[in-house]
């Protein structure tokens, strides 16, 4: 009597997908502004 | 139908929502809990992170934002997904550094009433459930594994930003790479 025995195998072949999200922002730098004012009234000095 | 890249949506979170996909998200306020109805805008500036102020930059501030991946395909799961930040897509003028972490909440259906992610009270608070952070990598092999994301389910990740004191325009991308049966 002839027997045939086998083992079955199967597998899935996958496909690879990549999805992307992109984002953006600014990074600031501390900045100081300085104003110098005159100690005297210029009108007084110009028109005594 | 087979999964295509446009089936994968990137959504902000809605920390004030009561369930998933019910409230709009706000860039700079994507603090977790539930997925919002707002996709990450294709207009890039401030689409996820607010600007870093000069004072924050000088203090090397660290902040966090929550991002959801949504598998909008009707039929197929995202198998063996990996979340990563491609180092090749970082902006050339970047002054901040970045890392990505996986939220411990398992994938949930889009409109879930169960919490879909950790929640933080403000952007400088680290999400307590995220224990591993991956730096940007050249390929997805440097990213972090996610659980299978079934059709119409969402999975949250967190992006950590560290200011380094230098001013400038910063840009980064977040990728998810996965296998699909079709």
PDB file of C-alpha atoms in Angstrom:
ATOM      1  CA  UNK A   1       0.000   0.000   0.000  1.00  0.00           C
ATOM      2  CA  UNK A   2       1.359   3.317  -0.881  1.00  0.00           C
ATOM      3  CA  UNK A   3       0.719   6.222   1.329  1.00  0.00           C
ATOM      4  CA  UNK A   4       1.530   9.761   0.688  1.00  0.00           C
ATOM      5  CA  UNK A   5       1.798  12.088   3.617  1.00  0.00           C
ATOM      6  CA  UNK A   6       2.401  15.721   3.350  1.00  0.00           C
ATOM      7  CA  UNK A   7       2.418  18.851   5.358  1.00  0.00           C
ATOM      8  CA  UNK A   8       0.831  21.920   4.070  1.00  0.00           C
ATOM      9  CA  UNK A   9       2.229  25.344   4.536  1.00  0.00           C
ATOM     10  CA  UNK A  10       1.069  28.672   3.506  1.00  0.00           C
ATOM     11  CA  UNK A  11       2.053  32.201   4.238  1.00  0.00           C
ATOM     12  CA  UNK A  12       1.003  35.673   3.394  1.00  0.00           C
ATOM     13  CA  UNK A  13       3.229  38.019   1.486  1.00  0.00           C
ATOM     14  CA  UNK A  14       2.691  41.503   2.823  1.00  0.00           C
ATOM     15  CA  UNK A  15       3.007  44.863   1.247  1.00  0.00           C
ATOM     16  CA  UNK A  16       4.695  47.657   3.219  1.00  0.00           C
ATOM     17  CA  UNK A  17       3.116  51.087   3.395  1.00  0.00           C
ATOM     18  CA  UNK A  18       4.466  54.278   4.968  1.00  0.00           C
ATOM     19  CA  UNK A  19       2.294  57.309   5.709  1.00  0.00           C
ATOM     20  CA  UNK A  20       3.788  60.681   6.745  1.00  0.00           C
ATOM     21  CA  UNK A  21       2.647  63.778   8.646  1.00  0.00           C
ATOM     22  CA  UNK A  22       4.863  66.903   8.573  1.00  0.00           C
ATOM     23  CA  UNK A  23       4.858  69.772  11.073  1.00  0.00           C
ATOM     24  CA  UNK A  24       6.626  73.130  11.490  1.00  0.00           C
ATOM     25  CA  UNK A  25       7.115  75.868  14.112  1.00  0.00           C
ATOM     26  CA  UNK A  26       9.393  78.822  14.904  1.00  0.00           C
ATOM     27  CA  UNK A  27      11.846  78.940  17.797  1.00  0.00           C
ATOM     28  CA  UNK A  28      12.335  82.486  19.040  1.00  0.00           C
ATOM     29  CA  UNK A  29      15.201  84.310  20.672  1.00  0.00           C
ATOM     30  CA  UNK A  30      14.892  86.705  23.639  1.00  0.00           C
ATOM     31  CA  UNK A  31      15.275  90.307  22.420  1.00  0.00           C
ATOM     32  CA  UNK A  32      15.548  93.493  24.451  1.00  0.00           C
ATOM     33  CA  UNK A  33      14.920  96.956  23.066  1.00  0.00           C
ATOM     34  CA  UNK A  34      16.344  99.944  24.894  1.00  0.00           C
ATOM     35  CA  UNK A  35      15.282 103.571  24.569  1.00  0.00           C
ATOM     36  CA  UNK A  36      17.405 106.447  25.854  1.00  0.00           C
ATOM     37  CA  UNK A  37      15.580 109.659  26.701  1.00  0.00           C
ATOM     38  CA  UNK A  38      17.046 113.152  27.056  1.00  0.00           C
ATOM     39  CA  UNK A  39      17.266 114.441  30.594  1.00  0.00           C
ATOM     40  CA  UNK A  40      16.557 118.039  29.525  1.00  0.00           C
ATOM     41  CA  UNK A  41      13.719 119.585  27.565  1.00  0.00           C
ATOM     42  CA  UNK A  42      15.112 120.398  24.095  1.00  0.00           C
ATOM     43  CA  UNK A  43      12.647 123.291  23.671  1.00  0.00           C
ATOM     44  CA  UNK A  44      14.021 125.009  26.758  1.00  0.00           C
ATOM     45  CA  UNK A  45      17.596 124.715  25.571  1.00  0.00           C
ATOM     46  CA  UNK A  46      16.758 125.897  22.072  1.00  0.00           C
ATOM     47  CA  UNK A  47      14.500 128.749  23.114  1.00  0.00           C
ATOM     48  CA  UNK A  48      15.763 130.196  26.387  1.00  0.00           C
TER      49      UNK A  48
ATOM     50  CA  UNK B   1     -10.254  47.598  -0.696  1.00  0.00           C
ATOM     51  CA  UNK B   2      -6.482  47.565  -0.247  1.00  0.00           C
ATOM     52  CA  UNK B   3      -4.936  50.063   2.141  1.00  0.00           C
ATOM     53  CA  UNK B   4      -3.442  53.130   0.484  1.00  0.00           C
ATOM     54  CA  UNK B   5      -1.465  55.879   2.218  1.00  0.00           C
ATOM     55  CA  UNK B   6      -4.447  58.235   2.112  1.00  0.00           C
ATOM     56  CA  UNK B   7      -6.373  55.745   4.273  1.00  0.00           C
ATOM     57  CA  UNK B   8      -4.056  56.652   7.145  1.00  0.00           C
ATOM     58  CA  UNK B   9      -5.057  59.892   8.809  1.00  0.00           C
ATOM     59  CA  UNK B  10      -3.041  61.854  11.351  1.00  0.00           C
ATOM     60  CA  UNK B  11      -5.368  63.474  13.848  1.00  0.00           C
ATOM     61  CA  UNK B  12      -4.876  65.863  16.741  1.00  0.00           C
ATOM     62  CA  UNK B  13      -6.232  64.946  20.137  1.00  0.00           C
ATOM     63  CA  UNK B  14      -9.106  66.581  22.051  1.00  0.00           C
ATOM     64  CA  UNK B  15      -8.324  66.617  25.769  1.00  0.00           C
ATOM     65  CA  UNK B  16     -11.688  68.147  26.641  1.00  0.00           C
ATOM     66  CA  UNK B  17     -13.786  65.636  24.704  1.00  0.00           C
ATOM     67  CA  UNK B  18     -16.016  63.001  26.292  1.00  0.00           C
ATOM     68  CA  UNK B  19     -15.493  60.389  23.566  1.00  0.00           C
ATOM     69  CA  UNK B  20     -13.547  59.866  20.393  1.00  0.00           C
ATOM     70  CA  UNK B  21     -13.995  61.922  17.226  1.00  0.00           C
ATOM     71  CA  UNK B  22     -16.517  64.332  18.708  1.00  0.00           C
ATOM     72  CA  UNK B  23     -14.543  67.561  19.197  1.00  0.00           C
ATOM     73  CA  UNK B  24     -12.156  69.617  17.108  1.00  0.00           C
ATOM     74  CA  UNK B  25      -8.478  69.584  18.000  1.00  0.00           C
ATOM     75  CA  UNK B  26      -6.291  72.653  18.507  1.00  0.00           C
ATOM     76  CA  UNK B  27      -2.597  72.718  17.560  1.00  0.00           C
ATOM     77  CA  UNK B  28      -0.552  73.451  20.640  1.00  0.00           C
ATOM     78  CA  UNK B  29      -3.299  71.958  22.800  1.00  0.00           C
ATOM     79  CA  UNK B  30      -3.156  68.343  21.626  1.00  0.00           C
ATOM     80  CA  UNK B  31      -2.820  66.977  25.133  1.00  0.00           C
ATOM     81  CA  UNK B  32      -4.277  63.491  24.656  1.00  0.00           C
ATOM     82  CA  UNK B  33      -7.327  61.605  25.971  1.00  0.00           C
ATOM     83  CA  UNK B  34      -9.508  61.331  22.836  1.00  0.00           C
ATOM     84  CA  UNK B  35      -8.964  61.596  19.117  1.00  0.00           C
ATOM     85  CA  UNK B  36     -10.254  64.861  17.678  1.00  0.00           C
ATOM     86  CA  UNK B  37     -12.006  65.481  14.389  1.00  0.00           C
ATOM     87  CA  UNK B  38      -9.070  67.590  13.174  1.00  0.00           C
ATOM     88  CA  UNK B  39      -6.450  66.230  10.837  1.00  0.00           C
ATOM     89  CA  UNK B  40      -2.924  67.620  11.028  1.00  0.00           C
ATOM     90  CA  UNK B  41      -3.009  70.519   8.596  1.00  0.00           C
ATOM     91  CA  UNK B  42      -1.050  70.493   5.366  1.00  0.00           C
ATOM     92  CA  UNK B  43      -0.289  74.170   6.087  1.00  0.00           C
ATOM     93  CA  UNK B  44       2.754  73.315   8.113  1.00  0.00           C
ATOM     94  CA  UNK B  45       3.545  76.290  10.331  1.00  0.00           C
ATOM     95  CA  UNK B  46       2.166  75.617  13.832  1.00  0.00           C
ATOM     96  CA  UNK B  47       0.109  72.684  12.639  1.00  0.00           C
ATOM     97  CA  UNK B  48       1.093  70.597  15.698  1.00  0.00           C
ATOM     98  CA  UNK B  49       3.421  72.629  17.910  1.00  0.00           C
ATOM     99  CA  UNK B  50       3.126  76.281  18.890  1.00  0.00           C
ATOM    100  CA  UNK B  51       6.200  78.427  18.390  1.00  0.00           C
ATOM    101  CA  UNK B  52       8.863  78.352  21.088  1.00  0.00           C
ATOM    102  CA  UNK B  53       9.157  81.788  22.650  1.00  0.00           C
ATOM    103  CA  UNK B  54      12.538  83.312  23.279  1.00  0.00           C
ATOM    104  CA  UNK B  55      12.220  82.695  26.995  1.00  0.00           C
ATOM    105  CA  UNK B  56      11.181  79.079  26.485  1.00  0.00           C
ATOM    106  CA  UNK B  57      14.048  78.591  24.093  1.00  0.00           C
ATOM    107  CA  UNK B  58      16.565  80.053  26.507  1.00  0.00           C
ATOM    108  CA  UNK B  59      15.228  77.711  29.187  1.00  0.00           C
ATOM    109  CA  UNK B  60      15.567  74.648  26.914  1.00  0.00           C
ATOM    110  CA  UNK B  61      11.887  73.919  27.467  1.00  0.00           C
ATOM    111  CA  UNK B  62      10.646  70.361  26.885  1.00  0.00           C
ATOM    112  CA  UNK B  63       7.078  69.924  25.710  1.00  0.00           C
ATOM    113  CA  UNK B  64       4.833  67.183  24.408  1.00  0.00           C
ATOM    114  CA  UNK B  65       2.044  66.755  21.914  1.00  0.00           C
ATOM    115  CA  UNK B  66      -0.270  63.829  21.187  1.00  0.00           C
ATOM    116  CA  UNK B  67      -0.862  62.552  17.666  1.00  0.00           C
ATOM    117  CA  UNK B  68      -3.301  59.848  16.599  1.00  0.00           C
ATOM    118  CA  UNK B  69      -2.913  57.437  13.714  1.00  0.00           C
ATOM    119  CA  UNK B  70      -6.312  56.520  12.281  1.00  0.00           C
ATOM    120  CA  UNK B  71      -6.735  53.504  10.023  1.00  0.00           C
ATOM    121  CA  UNK B  72      -9.589  54.738   7.844  1.00  0.00           C
ATOM    122  CA  UNK B  73      -9.557  51.646   5.639  1.00  0.00           C
ATOM    123  CA  UNK B  74     -12.797  49.703   5.903  1.00  0.00           C
ATOM    124  CA  UNK B  75     -11.362  46.230   5.556  1.00  0.00           C
ATOM    125  CA  UNK B  76      -7.727  45.790   6.529  1.00  0.00           C
ATOM    126  CA  UNK B  77      -5.624  46.121   9.646  1.00  0.00           C
ATOM    127  CA  UNK B  78      -2.290  47.890   9.870  1.00  0.00           C
ATOM    128  CA  UNK B  79       0.001  44.977  10.735  1.00  0.00           C
ATOM    129  CA  UNK B  80       3.296  45.303  12.603  1.00  0.00           C
ATOM    130  CA  UNK B  81       3.097  49.101  12.565  1.00  0.00           C
ATOM    131  CA  UNK B  82       6.139  51.146  13.553  1.00  0.00           C
ATOM    132  CA  UNK B  83       6.044  54.834  14.502  1.00  0.00           C
ATOM    133  CA  UNK B  84       9.206  56.795  13.742  1.00  0.00           C
ATOM    134  CA  UNK B  85      10.643  60.207  13.024  1.00  0.00           C
ATOM    135  CA  UNK B  86      12.641  60.101   9.779  1.00  0.00           C
ATOM    136  CA  UNK B  87      15.979  61.780  10.372  1.00  0.00           C
ATOM    137  CA  UNK B  88      16.205  62.449   6.657  1.00  0.00           C
ATOM    138  CA  UNK B  89      13.102  64.664   6.808  1.00  0.00           C
ATOM    139  CA  UNK B  90      14.217  66.917   9.680  1.00  0.00           C
ATOM    140  CA  UNK B  91      14.461  70.562   8.694  1.00  0.00           C
ATOM    141  CA  UNK B  92      17.920  71.835   7.799  1.00  0.00           C
ATOM    142  CA  UNK B  93      17.587  74.760  10.217  1.00  0.00           C
ATOM    143  CA  UNK B  94      16.144  72.760  13.090  1.00  0.00           C
ATOM    144  CA  UNK B  95      17.178  73.992  16.487  1.00  0.00           C
ATOM    145  CA  UNK B  96      15.030  71.729  18.658  1.00  0.00           C
ATOM    146  CA  UNK B  97      15.422  67.979  19.096  1.00  0.00           C
ATOM    147  CA  UNK B  98      12.640  65.414  18.988  1.00  0.00           C
ATOM    148  CA  UNK B  99      11.658  61.937  20.126  1.00  0.00           C
ATOM    149  CA  UNK B 100       8.597  59.758  19.683  1.00  0.00           C
ATOM    150  CA  UNK B 101       6.853  57.576  22.251  1.00  0.00           C
ATOM    151  CA  UNK B 102       3.966  55.128  22.055  1.00  0.00           C
ATOM    152  CA  UNK B 103       0.899  55.704  24.198  1.00  0.00           C
ATOM    153  CA  UNK B 104       0.177  52.591  26.304  1.00  0.00           C
ATOM    154  CA  UNK B 105      -3.560  52.668  25.481  1.00  0.00           C
ATOM    155  CA  UNK B 106      -4.394  49.840  23.078  1.00  0.00           C
ATOM    156  CA  UNK B 107      -5.983  50.759  19.739  1.00  0.00           C
ATOM    157  CA  UNK B 108      -9.632  51.735  20.050  1.00  0.00           C
ATOM    158  CA  UNK B 109     -12.459  52.242  17.627  1.00  0.00           C
ATOM    159  CA  UNK B 110     -12.681  55.826  16.354  1.00  0.00           C
ATOM    160  CA  UNK B 111     -15.706  56.845  18.428  1.00  0.00           C
ATOM    161  CA  UNK B 112     -14.737  55.027  21.598  1.00  0.00           C
ATOM    162  CA  UNK B 113     -16.054  56.289  24.921  1.00  0.00           C
ATOM    163  CA  UNK B 114     -13.138  54.681  26.738  1.00  0.00           C
ATOM    164  CA  UNK B 115     -10.057  56.879  26.984  1.00  0.00           C
ATOM    165  CA  UNK B 116      -7.927  56.563  23.871  1.00  0.00           C
ATOM    166  CA  UNK B 117      -4.703  58.030  25.217  1.00  0.00           C
ATOM    167  CA  UNK B 118      -3.032  59.413  28.297  1.00  0.00           C
ATOM    168  CA  UNK B 119      -3.870  63.030  29.045  1.00  0.00           C
ATOM    169  CA  UNK B 120      -1.564  65.778  30.304  1.00  0.00           C
ATOM    170  CA  UNK B 121      -2.573  69.050  31.947  1.00  0.00           C
ATOM    171  CA  UNK B 122      -0.274  71.238  29.864  1.00  0.00           C
ATOM    172  CA  UNK B 123       2.306  70.710  27.133  1.00  0.00           C
ATOM    173  CA  UNK B 124       5.279  70.667  29.508  1.00  0.00           C
ATOM    174  CA  UNK B 125       3.993  67.658  31.469  1.00  0.00           C
ATOM    175  CA  UNK B 126       5.346  64.300  30.316  1.00  0.00           C
ATOM    176  CA  UNK B 127       2.697  61.641  29.571  1.00  0.00           C
ATOM    177  CA  UNK B 128       3.119  59.260  32.478  1.00  0.00           C
ATOM    178  CA  UNK B 129       2.448  56.074  30.549  1.00  0.00           C
ATOM    179  CA  UNK B 130       5.130  56.601  27.932  1.00  0.00           C
ATOM    180  CA  UNK B 131       8.305  54.922  29.134  1.00  0.00           C
ATOM    181  CA  UNK B 132      10.345  54.595  25.950  1.00  0.00           C
ATOM    182  CA  UNK B 133      11.312  57.361  23.562  1.00  0.00           C
ATOM    183  CA  UNK B 134      12.942  56.903  20.179  1.00  0.00           C
ATOM    184  CA  UNK B 135      15.109  59.555  18.561  1.00  0.00           C
ATOM    185  CA  UNK B 136      14.829  60.252  14.843  1.00  0.00           C
ATOM    186  CA  UNK B 137      16.161  57.396  12.731  1.00  0.00           C
ATOM    187  CA  UNK B 138      17.228  56.801   9.177  1.00  0.00           C
ATOM    188  CA  UNK B 139      14.745  53.965   8.648  1.00  0.00           C
ATOM    189  CA  UNK B 140      11.705  52.586  10.399  1.00  0.00           C
ATOM    190  CA  UNK B 141      13.892  49.973  12.101  1.00  0.00           C
ATOM    191  CA  UNK B 142      14.842  52.713  14.561  1.00  0.00           C
ATOM    192  CA  UNK B 143      11.226  53.424  15.459  1.00  0.00           C
ATOM    193  CA  UNK B 144       8.841  51.998  18.032  1.00  0.00           C
ATOM    194  CA  UNK B 145       6.536  49.041  17.467  1.00  0.00           C
ATOM    195  CA  UNK B 146       2.802  49.543  17.817  1.00  0.00           C
ATOM    196  CA  UNK B 147       0.074  46.971  18.234  1.00  0.00           C
ATOM    197  CA  UNK B 148      -1.970  45.973  15.198  1.00  0.00           C
ATOM    198  CA  UNK B 149      -4.362  48.786  14.300  1.00  0.00           C
ATOM    199  CA  UNK B 150      -7.614  47.303  12.957  1.00  0.00           C
ATOM    200  CA  UNK B 151      -9.763  48.975  10.335  1.00  0.00           C
ATOM    201  CA  UNK B 152     -11.438  52.145  11.694  1.00  0.00           C
ATOM    202  CA  UNK B 153      -9.301  52.104  14.878  1.00  0.00           C
ATOM    203  CA  UNK B 154      -6.929  54.708  16.271  1.00  0.00           C
ATOM    204  CA  UNK B 155      -3.600  54.544  18.112  1.00  0.00           C
ATOM    205  CA  UNK B 156      -1.934  57.463  19.898  1.00  0.00           C
ATOM    206  CA  UNK B 157       1.731  58.418  19.940  1.00  0.00           C
ATOM    207  CA  UNK B 158       3.494  61.333  21.642  1.00  0.00           C
ATOM    208  CA  UNK B 159       6.095  63.685  20.246  1.00  0.00           C
ATOM    209  CA  UNK B 160       8.612  65.212  22.647  1.00  0.00           C
ATOM    210  CA  UNK B 161      10.274  68.487  21.677  1.00  0.00           C
ATOM    211  CA  UNK B 162      13.343  69.886  23.456  1.00  0.00           C
ATOM    212  CA  UNK B 163      14.365  73.473  22.755  1.00  0.00           C
ATOM    213  CA  UNK B 164      18.117  74.046  22.517  1.00  0.00           C
ATOM    214  CA  UNK B 165      18.270  77.830  22.716  1.00  0.00           C
ATOM    215  CA  UNK B 166      18.891  78.547  19.043  1.00  0.00           C
ATOM    216  CA  UNK B 167      16.264  80.457  17.079  1.00  0.00           C
ATOM    217  CA  UNK B 168      14.923  79.294  13.728  1.00  0.00           C
ATOM    218  CA  UNK B 169      12.267  77.535  11.721  1.00  0.00           C
ATOM    219  CA  UNK B 170      11.884  73.892  12.687  1.00  0.00           C
ATOM    220  CA  UNK B 171      10.314  71.098  10.688  1.00  0.00           C
ATOM    221  CA  UNK B 172       9.858  67.394  11.317  1.00  0.00           C
ATOM    222  CA  UNK B 173       7.804  64.531   9.998  1.00  0.00           C
ATOM    223  CA  UNK B 174       6.256  61.576  11.771  1.00  0.00           C
ATOM    224  CA  UNK B 175       5.889  58.336   9.859  1.00  0.00           C
ATOM    225  CA  UNK B 176       4.044  55.116  10.452  1.00  0.00           C
ATOM    226  CA  UNK B 177       5.246  52.120   8.474  1.00  0.00           C
ATOM    227  CA  UNK B 178       3.236  48.900   8.510  1.00  0.00           C
ATOM    228  CA  UNK B 179       2.440  45.748   6.638  1.00  0.00           C
ATOM    229  CA  UNK B 180      -0.868  45.038   5.002  1.00  0.00           C
ATOM    230  CA  UNK B 181      -2.396  41.935   3.561  1.00  0.00           C
ATOM    231  CA  UNK B 182      -3.694  43.772   0.539  1.00  0.00           C
TER     232      UNK B 182
END
